[in-house]
PDB file of C-alpha atoms in Angstrom:
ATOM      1  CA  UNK X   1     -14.182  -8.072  -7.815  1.00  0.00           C
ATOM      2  CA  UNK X   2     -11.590 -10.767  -7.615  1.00  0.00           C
ATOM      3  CA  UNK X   3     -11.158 -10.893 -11.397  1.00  0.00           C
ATOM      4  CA  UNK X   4      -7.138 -12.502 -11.647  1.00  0.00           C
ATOM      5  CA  UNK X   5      -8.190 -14.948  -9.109  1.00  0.00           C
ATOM      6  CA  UNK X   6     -11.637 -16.073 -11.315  1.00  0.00           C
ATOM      7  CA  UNK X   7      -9.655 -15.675 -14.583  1.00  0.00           C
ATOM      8  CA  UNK X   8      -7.131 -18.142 -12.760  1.00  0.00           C
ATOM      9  CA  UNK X   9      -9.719 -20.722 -11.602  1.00  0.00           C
ATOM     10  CA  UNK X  10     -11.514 -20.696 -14.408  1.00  0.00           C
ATOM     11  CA  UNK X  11      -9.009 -20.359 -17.556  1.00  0.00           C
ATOM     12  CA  UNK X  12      -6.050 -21.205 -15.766  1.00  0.00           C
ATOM     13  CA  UNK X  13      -7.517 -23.577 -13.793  1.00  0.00           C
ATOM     14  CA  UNK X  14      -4.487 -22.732 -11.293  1.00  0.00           C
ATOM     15  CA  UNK X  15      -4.287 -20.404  -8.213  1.00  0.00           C
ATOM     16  CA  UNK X  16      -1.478 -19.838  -5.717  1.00  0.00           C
ATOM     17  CA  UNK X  17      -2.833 -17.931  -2.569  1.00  0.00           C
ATOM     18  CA  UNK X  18      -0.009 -16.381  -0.210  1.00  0.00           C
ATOM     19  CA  UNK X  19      -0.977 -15.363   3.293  1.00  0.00           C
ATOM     20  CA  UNK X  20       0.761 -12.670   5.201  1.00  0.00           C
ATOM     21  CA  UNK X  21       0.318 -11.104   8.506  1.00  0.00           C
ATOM     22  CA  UNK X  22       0.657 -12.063  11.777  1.00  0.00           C
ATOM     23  CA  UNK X  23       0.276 -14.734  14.465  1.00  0.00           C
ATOM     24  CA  UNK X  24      -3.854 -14.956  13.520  1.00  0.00           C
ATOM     25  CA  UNK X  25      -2.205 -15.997   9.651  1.00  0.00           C
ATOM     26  CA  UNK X  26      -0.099 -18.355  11.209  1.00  0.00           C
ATOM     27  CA  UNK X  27      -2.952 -20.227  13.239  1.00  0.00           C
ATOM     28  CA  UNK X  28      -2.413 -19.204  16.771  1.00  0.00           C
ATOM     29  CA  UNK X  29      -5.109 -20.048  18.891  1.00  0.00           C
ATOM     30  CA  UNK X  30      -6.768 -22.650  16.444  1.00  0.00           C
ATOM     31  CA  UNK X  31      -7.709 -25.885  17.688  1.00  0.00           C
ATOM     32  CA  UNK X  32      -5.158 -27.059  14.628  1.00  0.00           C
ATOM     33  CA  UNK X  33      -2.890 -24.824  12.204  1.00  0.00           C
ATOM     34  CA  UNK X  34      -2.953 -26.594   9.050  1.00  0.00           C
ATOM     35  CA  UNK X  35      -6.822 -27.268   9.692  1.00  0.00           C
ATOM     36  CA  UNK X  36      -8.990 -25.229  11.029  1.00  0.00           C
ATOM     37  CA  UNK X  37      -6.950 -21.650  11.065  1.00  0.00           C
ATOM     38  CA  UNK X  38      -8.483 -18.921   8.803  1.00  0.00           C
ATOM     39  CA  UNK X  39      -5.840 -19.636   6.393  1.00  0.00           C
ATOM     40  CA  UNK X  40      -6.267 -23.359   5.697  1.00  0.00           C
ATOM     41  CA  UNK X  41     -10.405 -23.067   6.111  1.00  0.00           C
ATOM     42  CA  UNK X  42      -9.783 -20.481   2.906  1.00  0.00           C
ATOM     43  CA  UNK X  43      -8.006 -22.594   1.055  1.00  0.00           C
ATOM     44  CA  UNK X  44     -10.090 -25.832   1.874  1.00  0.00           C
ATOM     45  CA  UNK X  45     -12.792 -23.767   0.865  1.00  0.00           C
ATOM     46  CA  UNK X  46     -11.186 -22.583  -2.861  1.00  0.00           C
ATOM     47  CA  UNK X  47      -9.800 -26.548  -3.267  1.00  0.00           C
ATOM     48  CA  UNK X  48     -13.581 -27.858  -2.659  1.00  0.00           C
ATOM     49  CA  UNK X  49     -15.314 -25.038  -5.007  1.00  0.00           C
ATOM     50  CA  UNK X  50     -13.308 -25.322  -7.863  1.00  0.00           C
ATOM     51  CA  UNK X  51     -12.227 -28.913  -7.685  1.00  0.00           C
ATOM     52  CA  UNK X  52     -10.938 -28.710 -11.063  1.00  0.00           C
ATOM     53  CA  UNK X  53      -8.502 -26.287 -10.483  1.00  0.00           C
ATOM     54  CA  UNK X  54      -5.086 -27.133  -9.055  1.00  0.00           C
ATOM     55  CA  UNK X  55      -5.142 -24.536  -5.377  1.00  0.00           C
ATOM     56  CA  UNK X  56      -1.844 -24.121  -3.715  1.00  0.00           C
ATOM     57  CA  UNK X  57      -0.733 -22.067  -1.229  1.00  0.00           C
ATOM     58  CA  UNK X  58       1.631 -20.568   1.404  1.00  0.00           C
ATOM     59  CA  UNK X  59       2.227 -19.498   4.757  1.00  0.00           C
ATOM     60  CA  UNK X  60       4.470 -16.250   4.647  1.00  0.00           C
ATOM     61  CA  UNK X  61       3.180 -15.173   8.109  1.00  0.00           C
ATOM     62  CA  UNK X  62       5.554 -14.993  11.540  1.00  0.00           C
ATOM     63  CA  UNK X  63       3.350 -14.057  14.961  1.00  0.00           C
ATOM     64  CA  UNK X  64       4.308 -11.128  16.999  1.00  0.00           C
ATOM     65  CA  UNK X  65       5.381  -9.236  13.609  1.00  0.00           C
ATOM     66  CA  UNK X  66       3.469  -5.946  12.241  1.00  0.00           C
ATOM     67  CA  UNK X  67       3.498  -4.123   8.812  1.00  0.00           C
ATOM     68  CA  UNK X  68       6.959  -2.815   9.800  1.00  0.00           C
ATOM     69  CA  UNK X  69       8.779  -5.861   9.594  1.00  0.00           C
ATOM     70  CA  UNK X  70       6.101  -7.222   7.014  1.00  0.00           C
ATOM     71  CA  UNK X  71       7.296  -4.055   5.018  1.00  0.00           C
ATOM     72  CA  UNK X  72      10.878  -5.212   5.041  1.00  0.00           C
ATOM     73  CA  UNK X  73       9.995  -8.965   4.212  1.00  0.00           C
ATOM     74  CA  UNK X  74       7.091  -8.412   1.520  1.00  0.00           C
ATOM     75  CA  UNK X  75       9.835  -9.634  -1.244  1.00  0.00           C
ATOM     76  CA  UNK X  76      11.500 -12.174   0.076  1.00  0.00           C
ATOM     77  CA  UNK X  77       8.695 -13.931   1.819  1.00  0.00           C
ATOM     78  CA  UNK X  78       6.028 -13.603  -0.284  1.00  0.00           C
ATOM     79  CA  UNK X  79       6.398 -12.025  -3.511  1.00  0.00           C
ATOM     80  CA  UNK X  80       9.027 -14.724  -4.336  1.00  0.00           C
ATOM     81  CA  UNK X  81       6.413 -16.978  -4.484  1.00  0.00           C
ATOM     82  CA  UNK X  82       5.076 -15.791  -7.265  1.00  0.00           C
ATOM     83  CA  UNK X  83       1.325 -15.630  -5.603  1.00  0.00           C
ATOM     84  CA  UNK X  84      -1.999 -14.914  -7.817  1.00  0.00           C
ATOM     85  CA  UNK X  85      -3.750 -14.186  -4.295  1.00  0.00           C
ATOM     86  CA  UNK X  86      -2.913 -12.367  -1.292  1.00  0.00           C
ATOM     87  CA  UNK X  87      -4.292 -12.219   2.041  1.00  0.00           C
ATOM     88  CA  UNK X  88      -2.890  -9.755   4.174  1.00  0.00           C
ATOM     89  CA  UNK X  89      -3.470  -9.558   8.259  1.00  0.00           C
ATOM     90  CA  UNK X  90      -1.531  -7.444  10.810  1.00  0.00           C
ATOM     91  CA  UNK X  91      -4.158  -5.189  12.297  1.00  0.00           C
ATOM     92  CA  UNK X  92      -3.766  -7.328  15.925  1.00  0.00           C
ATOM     93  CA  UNK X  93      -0.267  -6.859  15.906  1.00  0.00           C
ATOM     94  CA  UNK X  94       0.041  -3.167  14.586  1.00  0.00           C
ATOM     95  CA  UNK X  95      -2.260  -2.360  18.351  1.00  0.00           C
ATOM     96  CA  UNK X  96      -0.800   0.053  19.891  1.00  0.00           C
ATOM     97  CA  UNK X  97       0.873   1.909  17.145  1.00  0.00           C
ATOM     98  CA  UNK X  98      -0.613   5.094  15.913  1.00  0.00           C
ATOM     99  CA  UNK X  99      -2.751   5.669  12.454  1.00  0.00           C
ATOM    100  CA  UNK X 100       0.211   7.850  10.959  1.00  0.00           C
ATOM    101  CA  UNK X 101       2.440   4.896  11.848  1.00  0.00           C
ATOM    102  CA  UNK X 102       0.450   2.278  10.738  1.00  0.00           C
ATOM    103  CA  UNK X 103      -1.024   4.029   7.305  1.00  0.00           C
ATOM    104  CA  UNK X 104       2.258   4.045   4.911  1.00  0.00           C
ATOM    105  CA  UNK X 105       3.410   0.696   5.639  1.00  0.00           C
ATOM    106  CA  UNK X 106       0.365  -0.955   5.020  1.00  0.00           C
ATOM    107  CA  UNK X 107       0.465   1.380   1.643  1.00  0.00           C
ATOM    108  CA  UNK X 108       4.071   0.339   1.090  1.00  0.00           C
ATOM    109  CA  UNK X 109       2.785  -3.672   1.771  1.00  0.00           C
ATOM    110  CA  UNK X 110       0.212  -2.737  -1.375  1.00  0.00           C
ATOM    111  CA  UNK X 111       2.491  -0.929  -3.272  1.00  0.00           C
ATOM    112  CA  UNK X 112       5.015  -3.732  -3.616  1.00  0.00           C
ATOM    113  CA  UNK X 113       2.247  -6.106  -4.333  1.00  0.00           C
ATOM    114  CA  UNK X 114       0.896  -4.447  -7.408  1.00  0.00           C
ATOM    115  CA  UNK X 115       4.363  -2.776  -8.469  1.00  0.00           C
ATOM    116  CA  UNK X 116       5.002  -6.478  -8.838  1.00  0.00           C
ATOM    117  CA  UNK X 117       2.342  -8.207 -10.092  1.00  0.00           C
ATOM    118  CA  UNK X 118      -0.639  -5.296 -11.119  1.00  0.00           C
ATOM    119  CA  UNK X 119      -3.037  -7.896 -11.770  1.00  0.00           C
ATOM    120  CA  UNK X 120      -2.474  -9.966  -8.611  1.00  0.00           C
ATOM    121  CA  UNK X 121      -5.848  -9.868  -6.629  1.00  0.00           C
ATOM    122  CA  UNK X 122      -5.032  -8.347  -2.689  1.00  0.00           C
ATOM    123  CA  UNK X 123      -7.639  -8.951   0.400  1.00  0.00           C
ATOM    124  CA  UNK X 124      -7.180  -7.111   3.732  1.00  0.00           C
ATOM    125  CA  UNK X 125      -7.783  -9.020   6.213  1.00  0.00           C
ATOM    126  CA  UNK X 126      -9.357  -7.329   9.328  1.00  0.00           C
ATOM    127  CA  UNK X 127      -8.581  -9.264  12.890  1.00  0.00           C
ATOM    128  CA  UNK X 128      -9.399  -8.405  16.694  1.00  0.00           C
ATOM    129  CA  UNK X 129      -8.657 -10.041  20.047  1.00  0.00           C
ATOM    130  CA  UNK X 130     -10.019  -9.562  22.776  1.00  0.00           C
ATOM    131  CA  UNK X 131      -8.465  -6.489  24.046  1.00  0.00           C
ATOM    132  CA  UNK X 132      -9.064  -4.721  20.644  1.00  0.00           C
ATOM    133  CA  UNK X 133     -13.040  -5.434  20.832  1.00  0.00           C
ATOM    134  CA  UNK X 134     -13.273  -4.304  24.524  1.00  0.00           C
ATOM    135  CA  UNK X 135     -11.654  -1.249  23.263  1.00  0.00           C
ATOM    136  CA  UNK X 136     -14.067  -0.324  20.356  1.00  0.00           C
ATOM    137  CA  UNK X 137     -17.012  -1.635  22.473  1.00  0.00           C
ATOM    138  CA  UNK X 138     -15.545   0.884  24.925  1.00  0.00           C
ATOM    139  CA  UNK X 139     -15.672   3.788  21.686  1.00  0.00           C
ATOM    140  CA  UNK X 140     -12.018   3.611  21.758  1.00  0.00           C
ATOM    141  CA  UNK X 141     -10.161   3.761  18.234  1.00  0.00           C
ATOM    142  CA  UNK X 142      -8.786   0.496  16.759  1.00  0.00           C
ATOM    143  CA  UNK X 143      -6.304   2.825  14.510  1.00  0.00           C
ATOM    144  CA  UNK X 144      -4.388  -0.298  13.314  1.00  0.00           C
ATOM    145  CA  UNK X 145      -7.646  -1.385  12.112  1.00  0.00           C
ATOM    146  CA  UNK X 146      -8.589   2.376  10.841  1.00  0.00           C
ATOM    147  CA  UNK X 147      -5.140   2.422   9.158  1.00  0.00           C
ATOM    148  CA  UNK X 148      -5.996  -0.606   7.384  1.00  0.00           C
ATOM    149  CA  UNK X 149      -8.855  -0.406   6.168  1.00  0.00           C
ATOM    150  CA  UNK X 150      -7.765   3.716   4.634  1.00  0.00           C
ATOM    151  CA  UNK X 151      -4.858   2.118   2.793  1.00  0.00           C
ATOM    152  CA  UNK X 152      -6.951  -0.838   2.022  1.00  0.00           C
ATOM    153  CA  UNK X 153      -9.909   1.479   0.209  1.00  0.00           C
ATOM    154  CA  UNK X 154      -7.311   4.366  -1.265  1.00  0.00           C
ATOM    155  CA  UNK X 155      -6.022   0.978  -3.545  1.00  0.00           C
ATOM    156  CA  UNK X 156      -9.362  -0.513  -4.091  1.00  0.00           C
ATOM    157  CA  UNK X 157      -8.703  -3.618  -1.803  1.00  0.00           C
ATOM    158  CA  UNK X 158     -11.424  -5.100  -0.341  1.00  0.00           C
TER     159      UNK X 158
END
């Protein structure tokens, strides 16, 4: 599924992994940022299963931010960097904002991702807090979540 990222840590034996999104990117509410968020566990995990390749990454995430300001930054903050991998998180901090709202600018995120770099390998990254699983528990919608995951499977992102 992930073939630029295996061709990379196999062939290459290089990979540059860019996370954007959110506050949940950044490592809020982890006992330490730069150790045990999602972000670093990922890339402690890539560094220690292909300890022959060289795994770098970066932290293009700002808390409190959704994929309307992530829109407007996906250049500067994190396609400068020239990234092989992507992680991409905003579903906790798109709440509250409808589907239709939600829907193009995570397409527009995508978009500018492969318009850059086709071959660069993209993973949506699907968060909740606690008010967002009360409210599907509840049979509410999560639409930031729904909105994701649409654009996410119309560009064959897992």
């Amino acid at each position: 599924m992930l073939r630029n990222t295996k061709f990379k840590l196999t062939h290459e034996k290089k990979l540059t992994i860019g996370y954007f999104g959110g506050s949940i990117t950044d490592g809020t509410g982890a006992s330490d940022m730069e150790k045990t968020s999602y972000r670093a566990l990922v890339t402690k995990w890539f560094s220690e299963t292909y300890p022959d390749a060289k795994i770098g990454d970066f932290n293009a995430s700002i808390g409190g931010t959704g994929t309307g300001y992530g829109t407007f930054r996906c250049d500067r903050d994190l396609l400068s960097h020239d990234p092989d991998l992507v992680f991409i998180e905003y579903c906790v901090n798109d709440i509250g904002d409808s589907y239709d709202n939600v829907l193009p600018r995570a397409e527009a995120i995508i978009r500018k991702i492969r318009k850059t770099r086709p071959l660069m390998d993209v993973i949506a990254v699907v968060s909740t807090d606690v008010d967002a699983a009360a409210a599907m528990e509840s049979g509410r919608a999560f639409e930031s979540r729904d909105a994701m995951l649409t654009a996410a499977y119309r560009y064959g992102v897992p």
